[in-house]
Amino acid sequence: MPSLAGTPATVQKSGMTFPQNLPERSWEQIGANLRELANSSAWWLADWLLYGEATYGWRRYKEAIERTGLDYQTLRNYAWVARRFEHHRRRDALSFAHHAEVTRLAPPEQDYWLRKAEQLKWSRNELRRAVRAALAAQSDETQALPDTDRQQAPRPAEQEPAAQITVELSARQLEHCSKAAAAHGLPLDKWVARVLETFETPMT
């Protein structure tokens, strides 16, 4: 775990002072440690809050606000992100903010985009732009449908009841499908439904 212990800087609650002739490498390492501590603190606060929620119930936010000095919305956002990512799905190489960018996606799409961000060393803003571009492309495809196709699509009230099916996939197959769904800006289940529609044939 990153720490400032043993660094040549003097750390106080109200600031940090540095010795003269501090080696550049030491200065860089201090910055990296500060970044990691700041990122970890968001996860720590979120997990602390979730524990309080599970253990002490409704009092959690009142106590958390008093103990941390953070506002209700900030704490709620932290907890919301943490709920969406179990510990084994969190990526140490990415920031809390990276994870927050994909919280509204389905878990397979979250994993796909975070893995891509880690491989390509994207910043939070680069990840945001990539996800938004994929969603915008999907929206453009929908809007580009001919009017006749739109008219033929049943209205929500006229749609047949949905049926639920279970499909077993290998890890490799799941990853392949998740990538395809993410490329179209769709949750995995909606992408599968769209693919199945392409095989639909009239009853004879």
C-alpha positions as protocol buffer text, in pm:
chain_id: "A"
residue {
  index: 1
  type: MET
  ca { x: 0 y: 0 z: 0 }
}
residue {
  index: 2
  type: PRO
  ca { x: 140 y: 346 z: -82 }
}
residue {
  index: 3
  type: SER
  ca { x: 271 y: 544 z: 214 }
}
residue {
  index: 4
  type: LEU
  ca { x: 451 y: 869 z: 284 }
}
residue {
  index: 5
  type: ALA
  ca { x: 643 y: 717 z: 574 }
}
residue {
  index: 6
  type: GLY
  ca { x: 1017 y: 731 z: 525 }
}
residue {
  index: 7
  type: THR
  ca { x: 1006 y: 1002 z: 258 }
}
residue {
  index: 8
  type: PRO
  ca { x: 1240 y: 1301 z: 294 }
}
residue {
  index: 9
  type: ALA
  ca { x: 938 y: 1535 z: 307 }
}
residue {
  index: 10
  type: THR
  ca { x: 790 y: 1652 z: 637 }
}
residue {
  index: 11
  type: VAL
  ca { x: 419 y: 1579 z: 646 }
}
residue {
  index: 12
  type: GLN
  ca { x: 173 y: 1768 z: 864 }
}
residue {
  index: 13
  type: LYS
  ca { x: -205 y: 1788 z: 864 }
}
residue {
  index: 14
  type: SER
  ca { x: -190 y: 2137 z: 715 }
}
residue {
  index: 15
  type: GLY
  ca { x: 79 y: 2077 z: 454 }
}
residue {
  index: 16
  type: MET
  ca { x: 409 y: 1929 z: 343 }
}
residue {
  index: 17
  type: THR
  ca { x: 758 y: 2076 z: 339 }
}
residue {
  index: 18
  type: PHE
  ca { x: 1056 y: 1954 z: 138 }
}
residue {
  index: 19
  type: PRO
  ca { x: 1429 y: 1962 z: 201 }
}
residue {
  index: 20
  type: GLN
  ca { x: 1661 y: 2151 z: -27 }
}
residue {
  index: 21
  type: ASN
  ca { x: 1820 y: 1953 z: -309 }
}
residue {
  index: 22
  type: LEU
  ca { x: 1548 y: 1687 z: -303 }
}
residue {
  index: 23
  type: PRO
  ca { x: 1630 y: 1436 z: -582 }
}
residue {
  index: 24
  type: GLU
  ca { x: 1388 y: 1454 z: -869 }
}
residue {
  index: 25
  type: ARG
  ca { x: 1322 y: 1081 z: -843 }
}
residue {
  index: 26
  type: SER
  ca { x: 1217 y: 1122 z: -478 }
}
residue {
  index: 27
  type: TRP
  ca { x: 986 y: 1409 z: -569 }
}
residue {
  index: 28
  type: GLU
  ca { x: 825 y: 1196 z: -841 }
}
residue {
  index: 29
  type: GLN
  ca { x: 774 y: 905 z: -602 }
}
residue {
  index: 30
  type: ILE
  ca { x: 607 y: 1129 z: -345 }
}
residue {
  index: 31
  type: GLY
  ca { x: 365 y: 1249 z: -613 }
}
residue {
  index: 32
  type: ALA
  ca { x: 283 y: 893 z: -717 }
}
residue {
  index: 33
  type: ASN
  ca { x: 220 y: 795 z: -356 }
}
residue {
  index: 34
  type: LEU
  ca { x: -7 y: 1095 z: -302 }
}
residue {
  index: 35
  type: ARG
  ca { x: -206 y: 1000 z: -611 }
}
residue {
  index: 36
  type: GLU
  ca { x: -250 y: 643 z: -490 }
}
residue {
  index: 37
  type: LEU
  ca { x: -348 y: 754 z: -142 }
}
residue {
  index: 38
  type: ALA
  ca { x: -608 y: 996 z: -281 }
}
residue {
  index: 39
  type: ASN
  ca { x: -753 y: 726 z: -506 }
}
residue {
  index: 40
  type: SER
  ca { x: -756 y: 465 z: -231 }
}
residue {
  index: 41
  type: SER
  ca { x: -922 y: 701 z: 16 }
}
residue {
  index: 42
  type: ALA
  ca { x: -1233 y: 718 z: -204 }
}
residue {
  index: 43
  type: TRP
  ca { x: -1266 y: 339 z: -198 }
}
residue {
  index: 44
  type: TRP
  ca { x: -1192 y: 330 z: 175 }
}
residue {
  index: 45
  type: LEU
  ca { x: -1459 y: 590 z: 250 }
}
residue {
  index: 46
  type: ALA
  ca { x: -1708 y: 407 z: 30 }
}
residue {
  index: 47
  type: ASP
  ca { x: -1647 y: 70 z: 195 }
}
residue {
  index: 48
  type: TRP
  ca { x: -1655 y: 230 z: 540 }
}
residue {
  index: 49
  type: LEU
  ca { x: -1992 y: 384 z: 456 }
}
residue {
  index: 50
  type: LEU
  ca { x: -2132 y: 57 z: 321 }
}
residue {
  index: 51
  type: TYR
  ca { x: -2026 y: -121 z: 639 }
}
residue {
  index: 52
  type: GLY
  ca { x: -2206 y: 143 z: 842 }
}
residue {
  index: 53
  type: GLU
  ca { x: -2514 y: 104 z: 626 }
}
residue {
  index: 54
  type: ALA
  ca { x: -2522 y: -273 z: 675 }
}
residue {
  index: 55
  type: THR
  ca { x: -2447 y: -255 z: 1047 }
}
residue {
  index: 56
  type: TYR
  ca { x: -2613 y: 60 z: 1176 }
}
residue {
  index: 57
  type: GLY
  ca { x: -2886 y: 131 z: 921 }
}
residue {
  index: 58
  type: TRP
  ca { x: -3035 y: 472 z: 856 }
}
residue {
  index: 59
  type: ARG
  ca { x: -2795 y: 658 z: 1091 }
}
residue {
  index: 60
  type: ARG
  ca { x: -2504 y: 598 z: 856 }
}
residue {
  index: 61
  type: TYR
  ca { x: -2518 y: 922 z: 653 }
}
residue {
  index: 62
  type: LYS
  ca { x: -2572 y: 1151 z: 949 }
}
residue {
  index: 63
  type: GLU
  ca { x: -2276 y: 999 z: 1129 }
}
residue {
  index: 64
  type: ALA
  ca { x: -2065 y: 987 z: 812 }
}
residue {
  index: 65
  type: ILE
  ca { x: -2125 y: 1355 z: 738 }
}
residue {
  index: 66
  type: GLU
  ca { x: -2025 y: 1449 z: 1092 }
}
residue {
  index: 67
  type: ARG
  ca { x: -1715 y: 1226 z: 1092 }
}
residue {
  index: 68
  type: THR
  ca { x: -1581 y: 1311 z: 747 }
}
residue {
  index: 69
  type: GLY
  ca { x: -1703 y: 1665 z: 683 }
}
residue {
  index: 70
  type: LEU
  ca { x: -1815 y: 1555 z: 336 }
}
residue {
  index: 71
  type: ASP
  ca { x: -2161 y: 1636 z: 205 }
}
residue {
  index: 72
  type: TYR
  ca { x: -2440 y: 1382 z: 166 }
}
residue {
  index: 73
  type: GLN
  ca { x: -2427 y: 1368 z: -215 }
}
residue {
  index: 74
  type: THR
  ca { x: -2053 y: 1304 z: -223 }
}
residue {
  index: 75
  type: LEU
  ca { x: -2082 y: 1018 z: 25 }
}
residue {
  index: 76
  type: ARG
  ca { x: -2381 y: 876 z: -158 }
}
residue {
  index: 77
  type: ASN
  ca { x: -2187 y: 880 z: -487 }
}
residue {
  index: 78
  type: TYR
  ca { x: -1894 y: 701 z: -325 }
}
residue {
  index: 79
  type: ALA
  ca { x: -2122 y: 430 z: -188 }
}
residue {
  index: 80
  type: TRP
  ca { x: -2306 y: 391 z: -518 }
}
residue {
  index: 81
  type: VAL
  ca { x: -1984 y: 326 z: -710 }
}
residue {
  index: 82
  type: ALA
  ca { x: -1858 y: 81 z: -447 }
}
residue {
  index: 83
  type: ARG
  ca { x: -2184 y: -115 z: -463 }
}
residue {
  index: 84
  type: ARG
  ca { x: -2142 y: -157 z: -837 }
}
residue {
  index: 85
  type: PHE
  ca { x: -1793 y: -302 z: -806 }
}
residue {
  index: 86
  type: GLU
  ca { x: -1714 y: -596 z: -583 }
}
residue {
  index: 87
  type: HIS
  ca { x: -1357 y: -593 z: -455 }
}
residue {
  index: 88
  type: HIS
  ca { x: -1234 y: -851 z: -706 }
}
residue {
  index: 89
  type: ARG
  ca { x: -1361 y: -637 z: -998 }
}
residue {
  index: 90
  type: ARG
  ca { x: -1182 y: -319 z: -894 }
}
residue {
  index: 91
  type: ARG
  ca { x: -867 y: -241 z: -1089 }
}
residue {
  index: 92
  type: ASP
  ca { x: -576 y: -105 z: -888 }
}
residue {
  index: 93
  type: ALA
  ca { x: -419 y: 46 z: -1199 }
}
residue {
  index: 94
  type: LEU
  ca { x: -724 y: 269 z: -1252 }
}
residue {
  index: 95
  type: SER
  ca { x: -865 y: 544 z: -1036 }
}
residue {
  index: 96
  type: PHE
  ca { x: -1193 y: 552 z: -848 }
}
residue {
  index: 97
  type: ALA
  ca { x: -1304 y: 809 z: -1106 }
}
residue {
  index: 98
  type: HIS
  ca { x: -1244 y: 559 z: -1390 }
}
residue {
  index: 99
  type: HIS
  ca { x: -1482 y: 316 z: -1222 }
}
residue {
  index: 100
  type: ALA
  ca { x: -1737 y: 591 z: -1163 }
}
residue {
  index: 101
  type: GLU
  ca { x: -1746 y: 664 z: -1537 }
}
residue {
  index: 102
  type: VAL
  ca { x: -1889 y: 320 z: -1623 }
}
residue {
  index: 103
  type: THR
  ca { x: -2117 y: 254 z: -1326 }
}
residue {
  index: 104
  type: ARG
  ca { x: -2432 y: 290 z: -1537 }
}
residue {
  index: 105
  type: LEU
  ca { x: -2329 y: 10 z: -1772 }
}
residue {
  index: 106
  type: ALA
  ca { x: -2395 y: -360 z: -1720 }
}
residue {
  index: 107
  type: PRO
  ca { x: -2110 y: -547 z: -1542 }
}
residue {
  index: 108
  type: PRO
  ca { x: -1972 y: -713 z: -1862 }
}
residue {
  index: 109
  type: GLU
  ca { x: -1955 y: -373 z: -2032 }
}
residue {
  index: 110
  type: GLN
  ca { x: -1794 y: -221 z: -1723 }
}
residue {
  index: 111
  type: ASP
  ca { x: -1524 y: -487 z: -1728 }
}
residue {
  index: 112
  type: TYR
  ca { x: -1468 y: -442 z: -2102 }
}
residue {
  index: 113
  type: TRP
  ca { x: -1419 y: -66 z: -2085 }
}
residue {
  index: 114
  type: LEU
  ca { x: -1206 y: -75 z: -1770 }
}
residue {
  index: 115
  type: ARG
  ca { x: -985 y: -344 z: -1919 }
}
residue {
  index: 116
  type: LYS
  ca { x: -944 y: -134 z: -2233 }
}
residue {
  index: 117
  type: ALA
  ca { x: -867 y: 178 z: -2028 }
}
residue {
  index: 118
  type: GLU
  ca { x: -603 y: -12 z: -1835 }
}
residue {
  index: 119
  type: GLN
  ca { x: -443 y: -160 z: -2146 }
}
residue {
  index: 120
  type: LEU
  ca { x: -436 y: 172 z: -2333 }
}
residue {
  index: 121
  type: LYS
  ca { x: -350 y: 374 z: -2020 }
}
residue {
  index: 122
  type: TRP
  ca { x: -646 y: 605 z: -2072 }
}
residue {
  index: 123
  type: SER
  ca { x: -711 y: 893 z: -1837 }
}
residue {
  index: 124
  type: ARG
  ca { x: -1056 y: 928 z: -1686 }
}
residue {
  index: 125
  type: ASN
  ca { x: -1149 y: 1182 z: -1952 }
}
residue {
  index: 126
  type: GLU
  ca { x: -1026 y: 958 z: -2234 }
}
residue {
  index: 127
  type: LEU
  ca { x: -1239 y: 674 z: -2101 }
}
residue {
  index: 128
  type: ARG
  ca { x: -1539 y: 904 z: -2078 }
}
residue {
  index: 129
  type: ARG
  ca { x: -1497 y: 1018 z: -2438 }
}
residue {
  index: 130
  type: ALA
  ca { x: -1463 y: 660 z: -2566 }
}
residue {
  index: 131
  type: VAL
  ca { x: -1776 y: 541 z: -2385 }
}
residue {
  index: 132
  type: ARG
  ca { x: -1979 y: 843 z: -2494 }
}
residue {
  index: 133
  type: ALA
  ca { x: -1866 y: 800 z: -2854 }
}
residue {
  index: 134
  type: ALA
  ca { x: -1978 y: 437 z: -2853 }
}
residue {
  index: 135
  type: LEU
  ca { x: -2317 y: 530 z: -2707 }
}
residue {
  index: 136
  type: ALA
  ca { x: -2358 y: 817 z: -2953 }
}
residue {
  index: 137
  type: ALA
  ca { x: -2278 y: 587 z: -3246 }
}
residue {
  index: 138
  type: GLN
  ca { x: -2545 y: 347 z: -3129 }
}
residue {
  index: 139
  type: SER
  ca { x: -2794 y: 633 z: -3096 }
}
residue {
  index: 140
  type: ASP
  ca { x: -2713 y: 752 z: -3449 }
}
residue {
  index: 141
  type: GLU
  ca { x: -2774 y: 401 z: -3585 }
}
residue {
  index: 142
  type: THR
  ca { x: -3118 y: 396 z: -3423 }
}
residue {
  index: 143
  type: GLN
  ca { x: -3210 y: 741 z: -3555 }
}
residue {
  index: 144
  type: ALA
  ca { x: -3094 y: 644 z: -3904 }
}
residue {
  index: 145
  type: LEU
  ca { x: -3357 y: 372 z: -3937 }
}
residue {
  index: 146
  type: PRO
  ca { x: -3596 y: 438 z: -4228 }
}
residue {
  index: 147
  type: ASP
  ca { x: -3936 y: 576 z: -4131 }
}
residue {
  index: 148
  type: THR
  ca { x: -4100 y: 260 z: -4260 }
}
residue {
  index: 149
  type: ASP
  ca { x: -3896 y: 51 z: -4016 }
}
residue {
  index: 150
  type: ARG
  ca { x: -3996 y: 277 z: -3732 }
}
residue {
  index: 151
  type: GLN
  ca { x: -4362 y: 256 z: -3825 }
}
residue {
  index: 152
  type: GLN
  ca { x: -4348 y: -119 z: -3838 }
}
residue {
  index: 153
  type: ALA
  ca { x: -4201 y: -144 z: -3491 }
}
residue {
  index: 154
  type: PRO
  ca { x: -4476 y: -220 z: -3239 }
}
residue {
  index: 155
  type: ARG
  ca { x: -4556 y: 35 z: -2975 }
}
residue {
  index: 156
  type: PRO
  ca { x: -4471 y: -62 z: -2618 }
}
residue {
  index: 157
  type: ALA
  ca { x: -4832 y: -140 z: -2536 }
}
residue {
  index: 158
  type: GLU
  ca { x: -4856 y: -369 z: -2838 }
}
residue {
  index: 159
  type: GLN
  ca { x: -4541 y: -570 z: -2774 }
}
residue {
  index: 160
  type: GLU
  ca { x: -4571 y: -935 z: -2691 }
}
residue {
  index: 161
  type: PRO
  ca { x: -4481 y: -1043 z: -2336 }
}
residue {
  index: 162
  type: ALA
  ca { x: -4108 y: -1099 z: -2299 }
}
residue {
  index: 163
  type: ALA
  ca { x: -3979 y: -1452 z: -2249 }
}
residue {
  index: 164
  type: GLN
  ca { x: -3673 y: -1529 z: -2039 }
}
residue {
  index: 165
  type: ILE
  ca { x: -3406 y: -1775 z: -2150 }
}
residue {
  index: 166
  type: THR
  ca { x: -3083 y: -1890 z: -1990 }
}
residue {
  index: 167
  type: VAL
  ca { x: -2769 y: -1934 z: -2200 }
}
residue {
  index: 168
  type: GLU
  ca { x: -2446 y: -2087 z: -2074 }
}
residue {
  index: 169
  type: LEU
  ca { x: -2129 y: -1931 z: -2218 }
}
residue {
  index: 170
  type: SER
  ca { x: -1763 y: -2003 z: -2167 }
}
residue {
  index: 171
  type: ALA
  ca { x: -1547 y: -1723 z: -2031 }
}
residue {
  index: 172
  type: ARG
  ca { x: -1407 y: -1665 z: -2381 }
}
residue {
  index: 173
  type: GLN
  ca { x: -1753 y: -1652 z: -2537 }
}
residue {
  index: 174
  type: LEU
  ca { x: -1875 y: -1410 z: -2269 }
}
residue {
  index: 175
  type: GLU
  ca { x: -1580 y: -1180 z: -2330 }
}
residue {
  index: 176
  type: HIS
  ca { x: -1639 y: -1187 z: -2706 }
}
residue {
  index: 177
  type: CYS
  ca { x: -2009 y: -1104 z: -2665 }
}
residue {
  index: 178
  type: SER
  ca { x: -1936 y: -834 z: -2409 }
}
residue {
  index: 179
  type: LYS
  ca { x: -1692 y: -663 z: -2646 }
}
residue {
  index: 180
  type: ALA
  ca { x: -1944 y: -671 z: -2928 }
}
residue {
  index: 181
  type: ALA
  ca { x: -2217 y: -530 z: -2706 }
}
residue {
  index: 182
  type: ALA
  ca { x: -1991 y: -255 z: -2574 }
}
residue {
  index: 183
  type: ALA
  ca { x: -1887 y: -162 z: -2927 }
}
residue {
  index: 184
  type: HIS
  ca { x: -2254 y: -101 z: -3003 }
}
residue {
  index: 185
  type: GLY
  ca { x: -2309 y: 88 z: -2679 }
}
residue {
  index: 186
  type: LEU
  ca { x: -2558 y: -169 z: -2553 }
}
residue {
  index: 187
  type: PRO
  ca { x: -2598 y: -373 z: -2237 }
}
residue {
  index: 188
  type: LEU
  ca { x: -2521 y: -737 z: -2305 }
}
residue {
  index: 189
  type: ASP
  ca { x: -2882 y: -856 z: -2275 }
}
residue {
  index: 190
  type: LYS
  ca { x: -3012 y: -595 z: -2520 }
}
residue {
  index: 191
  type: TRP
  ca { x: -2735 y: -673 z: -2767 }
}
residue {
  index: 192
  type: VAL
  ca { x: -2820 y: -1045 z: -2753 }
}
residue {
  index: 193
  type: ALA
  ca { x: -3187 y: -965 z: -2812 }
}
residue {
  index: 194
  type: ARG
  ca { x: -3096 y: -754 z: -3114 }
}
residue {
  index: 195
  type: VAL
  ca { x: -2880 y: -1034 z: -3257 }
}
residue {
  index: 196
  type: LEU
  ca { x: -3160 y: -1284 z: -3211 }
}
residue {
  index: 197
  type: GLU
  ca { x: -3399 y: -1055 z: -3397 }
}
residue {
  index: 198
  type: THR
  ca { x: -3182 y: -1086 z: -3707 }
}
residue {
  index: 199
  type: PHE
  ca { x: -3263 y: -1458 z: -3716 }
}
residue {
  index: 200
  type: GLU
  ca { x: -3636 y: -1406 z: -3683 }
}
residue {
  index: 201
  type: THR
  ca { x: -3833 y: -1560 z: -3973 }
}
residue {
  index: 202
  type: PRO
  ca { x: -4207 y: -1550 z: -4048 }
}
residue {
  index: 203
  type: MET
  ca { x: -4416 y: -1842 z: -3930 }
}
residue {
  index: 204
  type: THR
  ca { x: -4526 y: -2074 z: -4215 }
}
